[in-house]
mmCIF file of C-alpha atoms and ligand atoms in Angstrom:
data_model
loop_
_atom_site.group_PDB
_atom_site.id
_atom_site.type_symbol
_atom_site.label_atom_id
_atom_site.label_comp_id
_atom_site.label_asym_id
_atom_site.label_seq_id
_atom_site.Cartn_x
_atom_site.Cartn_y
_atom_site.Cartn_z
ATOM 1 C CA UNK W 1335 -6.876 -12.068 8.504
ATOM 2 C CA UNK W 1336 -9.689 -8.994 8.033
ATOM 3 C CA UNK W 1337 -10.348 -8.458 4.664
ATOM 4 C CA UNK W 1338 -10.925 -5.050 3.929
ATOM 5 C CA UNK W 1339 -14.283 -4.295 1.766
ATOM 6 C CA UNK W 1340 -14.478 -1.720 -0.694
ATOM 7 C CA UNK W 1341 -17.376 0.775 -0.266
ATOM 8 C CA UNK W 1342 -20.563 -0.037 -2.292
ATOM 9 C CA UNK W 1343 -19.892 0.256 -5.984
ATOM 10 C CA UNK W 1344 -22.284 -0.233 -8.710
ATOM 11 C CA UNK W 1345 -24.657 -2.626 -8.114
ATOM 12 C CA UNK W 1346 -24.224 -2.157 -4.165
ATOM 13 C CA UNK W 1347 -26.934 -1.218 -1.722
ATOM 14 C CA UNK W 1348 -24.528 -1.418 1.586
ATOM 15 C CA UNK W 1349 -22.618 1.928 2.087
ATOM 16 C CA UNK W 1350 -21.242 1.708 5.516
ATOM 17 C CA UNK W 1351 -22.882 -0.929 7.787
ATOM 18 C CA UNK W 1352 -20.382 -3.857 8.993
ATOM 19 C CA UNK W 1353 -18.052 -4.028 5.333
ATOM 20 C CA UNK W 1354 -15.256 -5.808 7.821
ATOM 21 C CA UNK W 1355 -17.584 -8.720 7.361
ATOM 22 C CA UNK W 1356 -17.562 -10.566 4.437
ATOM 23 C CA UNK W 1357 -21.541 -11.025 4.604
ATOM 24 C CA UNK W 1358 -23.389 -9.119 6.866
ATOM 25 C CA UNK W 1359 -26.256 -11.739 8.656
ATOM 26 C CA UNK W 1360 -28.495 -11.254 12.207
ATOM 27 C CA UNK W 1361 -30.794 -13.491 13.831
ATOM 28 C CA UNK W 1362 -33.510 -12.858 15.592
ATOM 29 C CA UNK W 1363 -36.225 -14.793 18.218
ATOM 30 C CA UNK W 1364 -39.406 -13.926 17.698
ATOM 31 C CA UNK W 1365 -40.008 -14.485 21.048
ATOM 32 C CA UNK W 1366 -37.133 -12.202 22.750
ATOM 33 C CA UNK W 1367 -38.588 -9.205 21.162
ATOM 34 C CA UNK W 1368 -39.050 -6.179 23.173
ATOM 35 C CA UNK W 1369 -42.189 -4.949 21.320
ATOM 36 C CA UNK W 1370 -45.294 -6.153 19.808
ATOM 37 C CA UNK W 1371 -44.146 -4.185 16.032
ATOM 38 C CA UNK W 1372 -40.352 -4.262 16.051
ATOM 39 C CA UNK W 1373 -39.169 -2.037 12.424
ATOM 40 C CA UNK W 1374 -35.629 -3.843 10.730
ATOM 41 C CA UNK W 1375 -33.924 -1.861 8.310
ATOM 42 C CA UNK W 1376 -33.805 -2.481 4.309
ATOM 43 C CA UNK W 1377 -31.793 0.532 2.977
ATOM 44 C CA UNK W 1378 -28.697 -0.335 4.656
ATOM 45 C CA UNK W 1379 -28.940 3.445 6.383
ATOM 46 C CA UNK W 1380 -30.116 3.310 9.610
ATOM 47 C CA UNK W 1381 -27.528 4.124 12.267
ATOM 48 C CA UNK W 1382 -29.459 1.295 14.613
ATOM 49 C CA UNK W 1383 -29.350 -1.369 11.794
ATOM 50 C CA UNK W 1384 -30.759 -3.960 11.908
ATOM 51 C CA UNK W 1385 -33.381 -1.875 13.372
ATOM 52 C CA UNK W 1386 -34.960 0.765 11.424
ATOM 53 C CA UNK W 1387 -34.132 4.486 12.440
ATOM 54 C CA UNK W 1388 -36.097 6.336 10.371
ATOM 55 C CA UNK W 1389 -33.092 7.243 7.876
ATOM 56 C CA UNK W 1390 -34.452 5.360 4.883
ATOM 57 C CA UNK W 1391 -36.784 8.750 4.561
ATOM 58 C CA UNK W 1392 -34.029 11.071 3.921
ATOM 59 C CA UNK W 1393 -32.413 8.332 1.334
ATOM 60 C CA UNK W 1394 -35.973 8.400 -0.448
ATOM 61 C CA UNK W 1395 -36.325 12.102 -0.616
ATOM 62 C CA UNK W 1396 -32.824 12.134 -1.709
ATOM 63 C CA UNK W 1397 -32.764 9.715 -4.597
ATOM 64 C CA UNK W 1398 -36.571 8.996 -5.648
ATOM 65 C CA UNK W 1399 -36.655 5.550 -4.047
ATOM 66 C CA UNK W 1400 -39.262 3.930 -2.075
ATOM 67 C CA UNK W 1401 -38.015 1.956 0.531
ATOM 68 C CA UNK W 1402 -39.089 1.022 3.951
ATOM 69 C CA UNK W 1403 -38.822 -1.320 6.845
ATOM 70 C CA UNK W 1404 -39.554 -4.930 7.361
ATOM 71 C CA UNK W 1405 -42.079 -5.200 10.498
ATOM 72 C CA UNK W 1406 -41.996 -8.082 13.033
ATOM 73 C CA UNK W 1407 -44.740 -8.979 14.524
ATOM 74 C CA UNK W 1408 -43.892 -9.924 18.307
HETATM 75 FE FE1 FES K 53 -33.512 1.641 6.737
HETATM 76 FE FE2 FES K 53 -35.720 2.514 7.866
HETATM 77 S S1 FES K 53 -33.710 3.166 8.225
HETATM 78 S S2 FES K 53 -35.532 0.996 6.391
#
């Protein structure tokens, strides 16, 4: 049985991304990277998540915050 999530409420920061799981979680290998800097997502916007697309821009001009990417270092 799915359990269907309710979008973010007060107190949430996930909007969209994966709410059919009850805890959304990736791994990743250092090692398999693709590039030297690879950008993951921490606004819960990006329409690539995990990977940053650039969308956590529009949410800051939007709402005053001041988020960004994590960077990986390959
Ligand atoms: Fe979320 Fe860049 S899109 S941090």
């Amino acid at each position: 049985m799915v359990a269907v999530r309710a979008e973010a409420g007060v107190g949430g920061i996930n909007p969209s991304i994966r709410k059919e799981e009850a805890k959304v979680v990736d791994t990743v290998l250092a090692e398999e990277l693709s590039k030297p800097l690879t950008p993951y997502c921490r606004c819960w916007r990006s329409g690539t998540f995990p990977l940053c697309d650039g969308s956590h821009a529009k949410h800051n001009k939007e709402t005053g915050d001041n988020v960004g990417p994590l960077l990986v270092k390959k």
